[in-house]
mmCIF file of C-alpha atoms in Angstrom:
data_model
loop_
_atom_site.group_PDB
_atom_site.id
_atom_site.type_symbol
_atom_site.label_atom_id
_atom_site.label_comp_id
_atom_site.label_asym_id
_atom_site.label_seq_id
_atom_site.Cartn_x
_atom_site.Cartn_y
_atom_site.Cartn_z
ATOM 1 C CA MET K 2 253.605 -5.250 101.750
ATOM 2 C CA SER K 3 256.524 -3.133 103.264
ATOM 3 C CA ASN K 4 256.264 0.220 105.189
ATOM 4 C CA GLU K 5 259.672 1.475 104.108
ATOM 5 C CA GLU K 6 260.079 4.262 101.742
ATOM 6 C CA PRO K 7 262.382 2.741 98.577
ATOM 7 C CA ASP K 8 265.756 3.881 99.031
ATOM 8 C CA ASP K 9 265.477 6.144 96.146
ATOM 9 C CA LYS K 10 263.352 8.068 97.606
ATOM 10 C CA LYS K 11 265.285 7.843 101.119
ATOM 11 C CA LYS K 12 268.713 8.978 99.493
ATOM 12 C CA SER K 13 267.172 12.016 97.442
ATOM 13 C CA PRO K 14 268.935 15.587 98.281
ATOM 14 C CA GLU K 15 265.295 17.098 98.941
ATOM 15 C CA ASN K 16 264.019 14.472 100.962
ATOM 16 C CA THR K 17 266.989 15.403 103.519
ATOM 17 C CA TYR K 18 266.343 19.239 103.307
ATOM 18 C CA LEU K 19 262.541 18.634 104.055
ATOM 19 C CA LYS K 20 263.560 16.198 106.986
ATOM 20 C CA THR K 21 265.327 19.344 108.592
ATOM 21 C CA GLU K 22 263.204 21.960 107.930
ATOM 22 C CA ARG K 23 260.260 19.747 110.028
ATOM 23 C CA GLY K 24 263.100 19.172 112.601
ATOM 24 C CA GLU K 25 264.007 22.636 113.192
ATOM 25 C CA GLU K 26 260.543 23.510 113.076
ATOM 26 C CA ILE K 27 259.993 20.951 115.728
ATOM 27 C CA MET K 28 262.818 22.019 117.758
ATOM 28 C CA HIS K 29 261.935 25.617 117.340
ATOM 29 C CA ILE K 30 258.349 24.675 119.207
ATOM 30 C CA MET K 31 259.889 22.292 121.630
ATOM 31 C CA GLN K 32 262.342 25.666 122.842
ATOM 32 C CA LYS K 33 258.951 27.772 122.908
ATOM 33 C CA GLY K 34 257.077 25.464 125.035
ATOM 34 C CA ALA K 35 260.384 25.236 127.343
ATOM 35 C CA GLU K 36 259.939 29.168 127.655
ATOM 36 C CA PHE K 37 256.283 28.680 128.452
ATOM 37 C CA THR K 38 257.087 26.466 130.702
ATOM 38 C CA HIS K 39 259.833 28.202 132.943
ATOM 39 C CA GLU K 40 257.337 31.299 132.483
ATOM 40 C CA LEU K 41 254.771 29.031 134.367
ATOM 41 C CA ILE K 42 257.265 28.059 137.188
ATOM 42 C CA LYS K 43 257.905 31.597 137.412
ATOM 43 C CA GLU K 44 254.904 32.594 137.815
ATOM 44 C CA ASN K 45 253.884 29.838 140.077
ATOM 45 C CA GLU K 46 256.877 30.684 142.875
ATOM 46 C CA ARG K 47 255.676 33.937 142.473
ATOM 47 C CA LEU K 48 251.903 33.378 143.112
ATOM 48 C CA ARG K 49 253.424 30.824 146.176
ATOM 49 C CA PHE K 50 255.383 33.787 147.839
ATOM 50 C CA ARG K 51 252.670 36.222 147.634
ATOM 51 C CA ASN K 52 250.383 33.324 149.057
ATOM 52 C CA ALA K 53 252.927 33.030 152.058
ATOM 53 C CA GLN K 54 252.910 36.107 152.128
ATOM 54 C CA VAL K 55 249.034 37.298 153.231
ATOM 55 C CA GLU K 56 248.787 33.615 155.050
ATOM 56 C CA GLU K 57 251.938 35.471 157.147
ATOM 57 C CA ILE K 58 249.644 38.332 157.256
ATOM 58 C CA ASN K 59 246.188 36.028 158.064
ATOM 59 C CA LYS K 60 247.980 34.939 160.872
ATOM 60 C CA THR K 61 249.270 38.183 162.538
ATOM 61 C CA LEU K 62 245.502 39.822 162.113
ATOM 62 C CA GLU K 63 244.061 36.336 163.538
ATOM 63 C CA MET K 64 246.866 36.685 166.808
ATOM 64 C CA SER K 65 245.737 40.486 166.826
ATOM 65 C CA VAL K 66 241.964 39.217 167.257
ATOM 66 C CA ALA K 67 242.526 36.878 169.255
ATOM 67 C CA GLY K 68 245.297 38.167 172.175
ATOM 68 C CA GLY K 69 244.057 41.663 172.120
ATOM 69 C CA VAL K 70 247.536 42.555 170.954
ATOM 70 C CA GLY K 71 247.772 44.381 167.397
ATOM 71 C CA THR K 72 248.086 47.406 166.452
ATOM 72 C CA ASP K 73 246.503 50.603 167.727
ATOM 73 C CA GLU K 74 244.387 51.271 164.748
ATOM 74 C CA ILE K 75 243.041 47.337 164.604
ATOM 75 C CA ASN K 76 241.849 47.657 168.534
ATOM 76 C CA LYS K 77 240.486 51.366 167.851
ATOM 77 C CA LEU K 78 238.103 49.759 164.893
ATOM 78 C CA LEU K 79 237.394 46.579 166.809
ATOM 79 C CA LYS K 80 236.148 48.608 169.621
ATOM 80 C CA LYS K 81 233.994 51.694 167.365
ATOM 81 C CA LEU K 82 232.662 48.444 165.695
ATOM 82 C CA SER K 83 231.560 46.936 168.609
ATOM 83 C CA SER K 84 230.326 50.542 170.664
ATOM 84 C CA ILE K 85 228.279 50.651 167.421
ATOM 85 C CA GLU K 86 226.811 46.986 167.165
ATOM 86 C CA ASP K 87 225.950 48.285 170.752
ATOM 87 C CA GLU K 88 224.236 50.890 169.724
ATOM 88 C CA LYS K 89 222.057 49.503 167.001
ATOM 89 C CA GLU K 90 221.013 47.015 169.522
ATOM 90 C CA LYS K 91 219.514 50.046 171.932
ATOM 91 C CA LEU K 92 218.178 51.430 168.828
ATOM 92 C CA LEU K 93 216.353 48.630 167.920
ATOM 93 C CA GLU K 94 215.115 48.389 171.285
ATOM 94 C CA LYS K 95 213.878 51.843 171.423
ATOM 95 C CA TYR K 96 212.296 51.700 168.366
ATOM 96 C CA LYS K 97 210.625 48.331 169.208
ATOM 97 C CA ALA K 98 209.211 50.229 172.448
ATOM 98 C CA VAL K 99 208.754 53.414 170.848
ATOM 99 C CA GLU K 100 206.609 51.275 167.949
ATOM 100 C CA GLU K 101 204.609 49.473 170.896
ATOM 101 C CA GLU K 102 203.965 52.921 172.160
ATOM 102 C CA ASN K 103 202.803 54.155 168.494
ATOM 103 C CA LYS K 104 200.601 51.507 168.260
ATOM 104 C CA ASP K 105 199.043 51.628 172.151
ATOM 105 C CA PHE K 106 198.681 55.098 171.541
ATOM 106 C CA ALA K 107 196.532 54.649 168.423
ATOM 107 C CA ASN K 108 194.238 52.786 170.120
ATOM 108 C CA ARG K 109 193.690 54.445 173.166
ATOM 109 C CA TYR K 110 192.858 57.359 170.959
ATOM 110 C CA LEU K 111 190.429 55.532 168.955
ATOM 111 C CA GLU K 112 189.011 54.651 171.931
ATOM 112 C CA ILE K 113 188.658 58.221 173.854
ATOM 113 C CA GLU K 114 187.323 59.083 170.102
ATOM 114 C CA ALA K 115 184.285 56.295 170.692
ATOM 115 C CA GLU K 116 184.140 57.339 174.259
ATOM 116 C CA ASN K 117 184.097 61.159 173.001
ATOM 117 C CA ASN K 118 181.098 60.171 170.486
ATOM 118 C CA ASN K 119 179.356 58.326 173.096
ATOM 119 C CA LEU K 120 179.443 61.317 175.633
ATOM 120 C CA ALA K 121 178.509 63.561 172.945
ATOM 121 C CA ASN K 122 175.391 61.344 172.660
ATOM 122 C CA LEU K 123 174.606 61.398 175.979
ATOM 123 C CA TYR K 124 175.486 64.581 176.688
ATOM 124 C CA VAL K 125 173.055 66.071 173.956
ATOM 125 C CA ALA K 126 170.177 63.566 174.644
ATOM 126 C CA SER K 127 170.499 64.890 178.630
ATOM 127 C CA TYR K 128 170.653 68.331 177.273
ATOM 128 C CA GLN K 129 167.477 67.921 175.031
ATOM 129 C CA LEU K 130 165.367 65.646 177.476
ATOM 130 C CA HIS K 131 165.998 68.674 179.828
ATOM 131 C CA SER K 132 165.328 71.530 177.630
ATOM 132 C CA THR K 133 161.971 71.684 177.399
ATOM 133 C CA LEU K 134 158.960 71.849 180.902
ATOM 134 C CA ASN K 135 156.308 70.676 178.109
ATOM 135 C CA PHE K 136 154.658 67.566 178.475
ATOM 136 C CA ASN K 137 154.277 66.959 174.818
ATOM 137 C CA GLU K 138 157.742 68.244 173.648
ATOM 138 C CA VAL K 139 159.507 66.052 176.852
ATOM 139 C CA LEU K 140 157.204 63.140 174.756
ATOM 140 C CA ARG K 141 158.524 64.437 171.320
ATOM 141 C CA ILE K 142 162.423 64.819 172.154
ATOM 142 C CA ILE K 143 161.656 60.924 173.740
ATOM 143 C CA LEU K 144 160.648 59.939 170.687
ATOM 144 C CA GLU K 145 163.173 61.554 168.357
ATOM 145 C CA ILE K 146 166.191 60.350 170.706
ATOM 146 C CA ILE K 147 164.910 56.578 170.395
ATOM 147 C CA ILE K 148 164.376 57.255 166.614
ATOM 148 C CA ASN K 149 167.955 59.316 165.996
ATOM 149 C CA LEU K 150 169.748 57.841 168.514
ATOM 150 C CA ILE K 151 169.042 54.087 169.421
ATOM 151 C CA GLY K 152 167.443 53.623 165.944
ATOM 152 C CA ALA K 153 164.132 52.187 166.638
ATOM 153 C CA GLU K 154 161.432 51.793 163.820
ATOM 154 C CA ASP K 155 158.630 51.199 166.059
ATOM 155 C CA PHE K 156 158.390 51.788 169.819
ATOM 156 C CA ALA K 157 155.931 53.284 172.555
ATOM 157 C CA ILE K 158 156.088 55.471 175.500
ATOM 158 C CA MET K 159 153.417 53.513 177.850
ATOM 159 C CA MET K 160 152.511 55.777 181.414
ATOM 160 C CA LEU K 161 151.637 53.495 184.544
ATOM 161 C CA ASP K 162 148.500 54.512 185.915
ATOM 162 C CA GLU K 163 149.085 54.076 190.015
ATOM 163 C CA LYS K 164 145.484 53.404 191.115
ATOM 164 C CA THR K 165 144.797 51.145 188.259
ATOM 165 C CA HIS K 166 148.364 49.454 187.758
ATOM 166 C CA LYS K 167 148.273 49.348 184.035
ATOM 167 C CA LEU K 168 150.214 50.751 181.540
ATOM 168 C CA SER K 169 149.162 52.610 178.634
ATOM 169 C CA ALA K 170 150.437 54.057 175.451
ATOM 170 C CA VAL K 171 150.982 57.893 175.336
ATOM 171 C CA ALA K 172 153.116 58.129 172.939
ATOM 172 C CA THR K 173 153.832 55.976 169.980
ATOM 173 C CA GLU K 174 156.262 55.923 166.540
ATOM 174 C CA GLY K 175 155.631 53.626 163.724
ATOM 175 C CA ILE K 176 152.476 51.999 164.953
ATOM 176 C CA ASP K 177 148.936 53.119 166.022
ATOM 177 C CA GLN K 178 148.530 53.876 169.856
ATOM 178 C CA LYS K 179 145.529 52.458 169.982
ATOM 179 C CA ASP K 180 147.068 49.140 168.756
ATOM 180 C CA VAL K 181 149.763 49.055 171.628
ATOM 181 C CA PRO K 182 147.837 46.562 174.128
ATOM 182 C CA VAL K 183 147.499 47.912 177.798
ATOM 183 C CA SER K 184 150.001 46.086 180.122
ATOM 184 C CA VAL K 185 149.161 45.209 183.616
ATOM 185 C CA GLN K 186 151.958 45.783 186.495
ATOM 186 C CA GLY K 187 153.386 42.148 186.763
ATOM 187 C CA GLU K 188 152.065 40.598 183.848
ATOM 188 C CA GLY K 189 153.641 40.090 180.360
ATOM 189 C CA ILE K 190 156.978 40.855 179.125
ATOM 190 C CA VAL K 191 155.870 45.197 179.802
ATOM 191 C CA GLY K 192 154.697 44.796 182.814
ATOM 192 C CA LYS K 193 157.329 42.138 184.711
ATOM 193 C CA ALA K 194 159.575 45.228 183.171
ATOM 194 C CA ALA K 195 157.210 47.492 184.780
ATOM 195 C CA LYS K 196 157.252 45.652 188.186
ATOM 196 C CA SER K 197 161.058 45.111 188.652
ATOM 197 C CA GLY K 198 161.971 48.129 187.278
ATOM 198 C CA GLU K 199 164.774 45.813 184.985
ATOM 199 C CA ASN K 200 165.877 46.403 181.728
ATOM 200 C CA TYR K 201 164.108 43.942 179.320
ATOM 201 C CA PHE K 202 166.223 42.821 176.399
ATOM 202 C CA ALA K 203 164.865 40.035 173.429
ATOM 203 C CA ASP K 204 167.937 37.120 173.208
ATOM 204 C CA PRO K 205 168.802 37.471 170.754
ATOM 205 C CA LEU K 206 167.287 39.490 168.433
ATOM 206 C CA PRO K 207 164.945 38.422 166.017
ATOM 207 C CA PRO K 208 166.665 39.053 162.186
ATOM 208 C CA GLY K 209 165.925 41.949 160.511
ATOM 209 C CA GLY K 210 162.387 41.477 158.493
ATOM 210 C CA THR K 211 160.633 39.792 161.576
ATOM 211 C CA PRO K 212 156.306 41.098 161.881
ATOM 212 C CA VAL K 213 156.142 43.159 164.432
ATOM 213 C CA ASP K 214 154.449 41.173 167.572
ATOM 214 C CA LEU K 215 152.738 43.500 170.239
ATOM 215 C CA ASN K 216 152.938 41.171 173.189
ATOM 216 C CA LYS K 217 156.961 40.356 172.528
ATOM 217 C CA PRO K 218 158.594 43.921 172.039
ATOM 218 C CA LEU K 219 162.335 43.655 171.714
ATOM 219 C CA VAL K 220 163.232 45.907 174.572
ATOM 220 C CA CYS K 221 161.186 47.535 177.042
ATOM 221 C CA ILE K 222 162.829 49.952 179.777
ATOM 222 C CA PRO K 223 161.503 51.186 182.884
ATOM 223 C CA MET K 224 161.669 55.086 183.262
ATOM 224 C CA LYS K 225 162.393 54.972 187.008
ATOM 225 C CA ILE K 226 162.794 58.379 189.652
ATOM 226 C CA LYS K 227 165.326 56.115 191.662
ATOM 227 C CA GLU K 228 163.490 52.835 192.476
ATOM 228 C CA ARG K 229 159.989 54.447 191.559
ATOM 229 C CA VAL K 230 158.846 53.066 188.125
ATOM 230 C CA ILE K 231 155.968 55.776 186.258
ATOM 231 C CA GLY K 232 156.425 54.064 182.471
ATOM 232 C CA THR K 233 158.203 52.069 180.075
ATOM 233 C CA ILE K 234 159.267 52.759 176.578
ATOM 234 C CA VAL K 235 158.628 49.530 174.501
ATOM 235 C CA ILE K 236 160.629 48.889 171.126
ATOM 236 C CA TYR K 237 159.106 46.328 169.265
ATOM 237 C CA LYS K 238 161.195 46.763 165.897
ATOM 238 C CA LEU K 239 164.773 48.494 164.495
ATOM 239 C CA LEU K 240 165.531 50.355 161.877
ATOM 240 C CA GLN K 241 166.941 47.910 158.627
ATOM 241 C CA GLN K 242 170.353 49.353 158.779
ATOM 242 C CA LYS K 243 170.429 48.686 162.720
ATOM 243 C CA GLU K 244 171.080 44.914 163.158
ATOM 244 C CA ALA K 245 172.019 45.029 167.023
ATOM 245 C CA PHE K 246 172.753 47.001 169.870
ATOM 246 C CA ASN K 247 176.297 48.165 170.987
ATOM 247 C CA LYS K 248 177.617 49.722 174.216
ATOM 248 C CA LEU K 249 176.412 53.398 173.238
ATOM 249 C CA ASP K 250 173.138 52.138 173.367
ATOM 250 C CA TYR K 251 172.989 50.617 176.470
ATOM 251 C CA GLU K 252 174.190 53.444 178.181
ATOM 252 C CA LEU K 253 171.489 55.707 176.074
ATOM 253 C CA PHE K 254 169.417 53.292 177.576
ATOM 254 C CA THR K 255 170.402 53.561 181.306
ATOM 255 C CA LEU K 256 170.262 57.491 180.985
ATOM 256 C CA LEU K 257 166.784 57.286 179.224
ATOM 257 C CA ALA K 258 165.617 54.959 181.951
ATOM 258 C CA GLY K 259 166.105 58.011 184.976
ATOM 259 C CA HIS K 260 166.032 61.395 182.302
ATOM 260 C CA THR K 261 162.818 60.425 180.899
ATOM 261 C CA ALA K 262 161.153 59.941 184.144
ATOM 262 C CA THR K 263 162.210 62.906 185.599
ATOM 263 C CA ALA K 264 161.673 65.095 182.229
ATOM 264 C CA ILE K 265 158.204 63.376 182.292
ATOM 265 C CA PHE K 266 157.671 63.592 185.836
ATOM 266 C CA SER K 267 158.415 67.782 185.948
ATOM 267 C CA SER K 268 156.184 68.366 183.193
ATOM 268 C CA LYS K 269 153.884 66.877 184.702
ATOM 269 C CA LEU K 270 154.476 68.822 187.852
ATOM 270 C CA TYR K 271 154.888 72.318 186.095
ATOM 271 C CA SER K 272 151.461 71.723 183.688
ATOM 272 C CA GLU K 273 149.489 70.809 187.075
ATOM 273 C CA SER K 274 150.912 73.897 188.785
ATOM 274 C CA GLU K 275 150.456 75.900 185.927
ATOM 275 C CA ARG K 276 146.464 74.873 185.681
ATOM 276 C CA LYS K 277 146.123 75.468 189.809
ATOM 277 C CA LEU K 278 148.215 78.664 189.491
ATOM 278 C CA SER K 279 145.803 79.642 186.843
ATOM 279 C CA THR K 280 142.312 78.583 188.582
ATOM 280 C CA ILE K 281 144.220 80.090 192.065
ATOM 281 C CA GLN K 282 144.417 83.239 190.103
ATOM 282 C CA GLY K 283 140.849 82.959 188.305
ATOM 283 C CA PHE K 284 139.279 82.575 191.638
ATOM 284 C CA ILE K 285 141.785 85.645 193.678
ATOM 285 C CA ASP K 286 140.883 87.910 190.435
ATOM 286 C CA LEU K 287 136.703 86.524 191.579
ATOM 287 C CA LEU K 288 137.005 87.925 195.647
ATOM 288 C CA THR K 289 138.958 91.078 194.768
ATOM 289 C CA LYS K 290 136.830 92.145 192.100
ATOM 290 C CA GLN K 291 134.515 94.978 192.339
ATOM 291 C CA PRO K 292 131.300 94.052 191.946
ATOM 292 C CA GLN K 293 130.231 96.667 188.922
ATOM 293 C CA LYS K 294 127.067 98.887 189.731
ATOM 294 C CA MET H 28 185.197 84.204 159.066
ATOM 295 C CA ALA H 29 185.912 80.394 159.180
ATOM 296 C CA LYS H 30 187.219 78.890 155.727
ATOM 297 C CA TYR H 31 184.591 76.345 155.212
ATOM 298 C CA GLN H 32 180.884 76.631 155.745
ATOM 299 C CA ILE H 33 178.998 74.277 156.349
ATOM 300 C CA LEU H 34 174.704 73.579 156.664
ATOM 301 C CA VAL H 35 172.859 71.613 158.511
ATOM 302 C CA VAL H 36 169.644 70.855 157.466
ATOM 303 C CA GLU H 37 167.491 68.812 160.297
ATOM 304 C CA ASP H 38 163.846 69.186 161.629
ATOM 305 C CA SER H 39 165.089 67.179 164.559
ATOM 306 C CA PRO H 40 166.652 69.657 167.104
ATOM 307 C CA THR H 41 168.760 66.629 168.807
ATOM 308 C CA MET H 42 170.017 65.156 165.688
ATOM 309 C CA ARG H 43 170.578 68.776 164.320
ATOM 310 C CA GLN H 44 172.983 69.326 167.873
ATOM 311 C CA LEU H 45 174.158 66.114 167.652
ATOM 312 C CA ILE H 46 175.126 66.457 164.304
ATOM 313 C CA THR H 47 176.445 70.430 164.842
ATOM 314 C CA PHE H 48 178.123 69.023 168.400
ATOM 315 C CA SER H 49 179.942 66.302 165.734
ATOM 316 C CA LEU H 50 180.743 68.897 163.544
ATOM 317 C CA LYS H 51 182.552 71.593 165.618
ATOM 318 C CA ARG H 52 185.824 68.857 166.293
ATOM 319 C CA LEU H 53 186.782 69.819 162.576
ATOM 320 C CA ARG H 54 189.379 73.454 162.459
ATOM 321 C CA ASP H 55 188.080 76.200 160.477
ATOM 322 C CA VAL H 56 183.899 75.755 160.445
ATOM 323 C CA ASP H 57 181.028 77.873 160.695
ATOM 324 C CA ILE H 58 177.954 75.753 161.014
ATOM 325 C CA THR H 59 174.524 77.624 160.007
ATOM 326 C CA GLU H 60 171.406 75.490 160.828
ATOM 327 C CA ALA H 61 168.072 75.287 159.243
ATOM 328 C CA ASN H 62 164.924 73.517 160.336
ATOM 329 C CA ASP H 63 163.913 72.049 157.142
ATOM 330 C CA GLY H 64 164.061 72.470 153.699
ATOM 331 C CA VAL H 65 162.446 75.808 152.671
ATOM 332 C CA ASP H 66 164.365 77.525 155.472
ATOM 333 C CA GLY H 67 167.589 75.644 154.170
ATOM 334 C CA LEU H 68 167.078 76.582 150.150
ATOM 335 C CA LYS H 69 166.807 80.239 151.939
ATOM 336 C CA LYS H 70 169.866 80.336 153.663
ATOM 337 C CA ILE H 71 171.579 78.793 150.513
ATOM 338 C CA SER H 72 170.037 81.501 148.794
ATOM 339 C CA ALA H 73 171.652 83.923 151.146
ATOM 340 C CA ASN H 74 174.930 81.954 151.718
ATOM 341 C CA LYS H 75 177.914 80.551 149.813
ATOM 342 C CA PHE H 76 178.560 76.881 151.789
ATOM 343 C CA ASP H 77 181.128 74.290 151.450
ATOM 344 C CA LEU H 78 178.833 71.865 152.412
ATOM 345 C CA ILE H 79 175.222 70.818 152.696
ATOM 346 C CA LEU H 80 174.054 68.423 155.388
ATOM 347 C CA THR H 81 170.334 67.077 155.041
ATOM 348 C CA ASP H 82 167.589 64.543 156.638
ATOM 349 C CA ILE H 83 165.256 63.129 154.138
ATOM 350 C CA ASN H 84 162.511 63.227 155.989
ATOM 351 C CA MET H 85 161.214 66.973 156.997
ATOM 352 C CA PRO H 86 158.384 68.724 156.985
ATOM 353 C CA ILE H 87 157.531 71.460 154.213
ATOM 354 C CA MET H 88 160.037 70.628 152.101
ATOM 355 C CA ASP H 89 162.406 67.373 151.775
ATOM 356 C CA GLY H 90 165.706 66.860 151.539
ATOM 357 C CA ILE H 91 165.338 64.864 148.271
ATOM 358 C CA LYS H 92 163.444 67.931 147.015
ATOM 359 C CA LEU H 93 166.293 70.290 148.705
ATOM 360 C CA VAL H 94 168.835 68.153 147.086
ATOM 361 C CA SER H 95 167.302 68.324 143.109
ATOM 362 C CA LEU H 96 167.233 72.142 144.063
ATOM 363 C CA VAL H 97 170.434 72.884 144.941
ATOM 364 C CA ARG H 98 171.537 70.223 142.100
ATOM 365 C CA ASN H 99 168.854 72.788 139.555
ATOM 366 C CA ASP H 100 170.735 76.237 140.594
ATOM 367 C CA ALA H 101 173.448 77.198 138.769
ATOM 368 C CA ASN H 102 175.798 78.740 141.856
ATOM 369 C CA ASN H 103 175.217 75.799 143.883
ATOM 370 C CA LYS H 104 175.739 73.177 142.028
ATOM 371 C CA ASP H 105 178.671 71.879 142.676
ATOM 372 C CA VAL H 106 178.329 72.612 146.685
ATOM 373 C CA PRO H 107 178.731 68.788 148.035
ATOM 374 C CA ILE H 108 175.680 67.402 149.806
ATOM 375 C CA VAL H 109 175.484 64.756 151.936
ATOM 376 C CA VAL H 110 171.917 63.051 153.185
ATOM 377 C CA ILE H 111 171.544 62.053 156.510
ATOM 378 C CA THR H 112 168.343 59.986 156.807
ATOM 379 C CA THR H 113 166.867 56.974 158.696
ATOM 380 C CA GLU H 114 165.313 55.130 155.112
ATOM 381 C CA GLY H 115 168.427 52.744 155.272
ATOM 382 C CA GLY H 116 167.294 50.799 151.848
ATOM 383 C CA GLN H 117 168.536 50.506 148.520
ATOM 384 C CA GLU H 118 166.320 52.329 146.819
ATOM 385 C CA ASP H 119 166.030 55.476 148.676
ATOM 386 C CA ARG H 120 169.971 55.372 148.736
ATOM 387 C CA ASP H 121 170.048 54.830 144.956
ATOM 388 C CA ARG H 122 167.618 57.647 144.500
ATOM 389 C CA ALA H 123 169.208 60.307 146.749
ATOM 390 C CA LEU H 124 172.640 59.486 144.917
ATOM 391 C CA ALA H 125 170.948 59.892 141.484
ATOM 392 C CA LEU H 126 169.592 62.911 142.341
ATOM 393 C CA GLY H 127 173.495 64.186 142.993
ATOM 394 C CA ALA H 128 173.575 63.500 146.725
ATOM 395 C CA ASN H 129 177.669 63.006 147.415
ATOM 396 C CA SER H 130 177.059 61.060 149.873
ATOM 397 C CA TYR H 131 174.510 58.725 152.206
ATOM 398 C CA ILE H 132 174.633 58.270 156.210
ATOM 399 C CA THR H 133 171.931 56.369 157.934
ATOM 400 C CA LYS H 134 170.880 56.861 161.615
ATOM 401 C CA PRO H 135 172.032 56.493 163.996
ATOM 402 C CA ILE H 136 175.336 58.448 163.261
ATOM 403 C CA ASN H 137 178.187 57.368 164.191
ATOM 404 C CA ALA H 138 180.458 61.106 164.389
ATOM 405 C CA THR H 139 183.839 59.576 163.297
ATOM 406 C CA THR H 140 181.819 58.310 159.753
ATOM 407 C CA LEU H 141 180.168 61.560 159.581
ATOM 408 C CA LEU H 142 183.490 63.339 160.200
ATOM 409 C CA ASP H 143 185.057 61.444 157.802
ATOM 410 C CA THR H 144 182.820 61.974 155.051
ATOM 411 C CA ALA H 145 182.863 65.563 155.883
ATOM 412 C CA LYS H 146 186.778 66.237 156.274
ATOM 413 C CA GLU H 147 186.935 64.058 152.614
ATOM 414 C CA LEU H 148 184.112 66.368 150.750
ATOM 415 C CA LEU H 149 185.758 69.706 152.123
ATOM 416 C CA GLY H 150 188.979 68.216 151.115
ATOM 417 C CA MET H 151 190.598 68.648 154.525
#
């Protein structure tokens, strides 16, 4: 089978016309392509030129920066940039320092606040203890301080009899006074604390809800005038919400050890002097009174 | 006259002094003290208070009764009340709050907690 067209078809005028028209179209497309290629070449040249220009500017700038030579403006800007960077670093350092200082101030404020609170408690305790010369009132104030400032629920104030060397309860809270065992100085926890003058703290504190054992106190504070023990404060149970002793509690115990002793001693002396004064007054009245006729 | 009037109802002079001493650190407050619930109630009927702090265990009239009476008093039913007590049990706390106390603080008190509570209730 031949691919060639038949001779009558090749030579027809219609066929010739079609061929010419198609050729013109191809020529037109080719021309357009040539124009487009030409434009592309031109654009390419323009871009290469622009690229060369930019590279030249970059080189100049790099040389200016590296060599320190360049326009005044660039130098000025670089200097300014450098000073701003320095300033920023300094400000950041200063900010850090201020922040540290602030933290320090905040911590110190909290410490001072806590110390202030502690001092308030100590001041009130001391003020109240020395606000009266009545023995029973002094005892009541000691009870109040131990309940409200320490947070104890069951406790006793025991006085030492210097003749028998025995300690017995004179005031209690939460327990019956007659249930508190009498202690002999030097024996048992209470007696030993009264002998040595040293505070006793159970370590560790038994967990909340542990039944009270009157022979095993949690705390025993000897009440002392200098080295002379006049009695003890014995705590058997703390309030439900009181789980442990803090710094303030120990300071309060120290205050109680000294100030309760002087308050109790002064009030006793005062009561005795009042009684003696009354007796003497009665005796003087008896002597000076004119016998009735 | 100070901007805020505070009433402290507490039978223990030691606690009363400590609470007053702490509250005096607040600015612009006047503090009135009462020895028990009855004394407190008298002072409440005679003055207008912005905050009441009361103990629970007191002679003559306890703090719970006082809270209840204040809440039923048309003139004072909205006054904030802080209960300060040795009773640390949840039941006691719930009872006081159910009766209308705004806050419940257990002894031994922490002055910072007390001041923060007072400031909050006074809107300081």
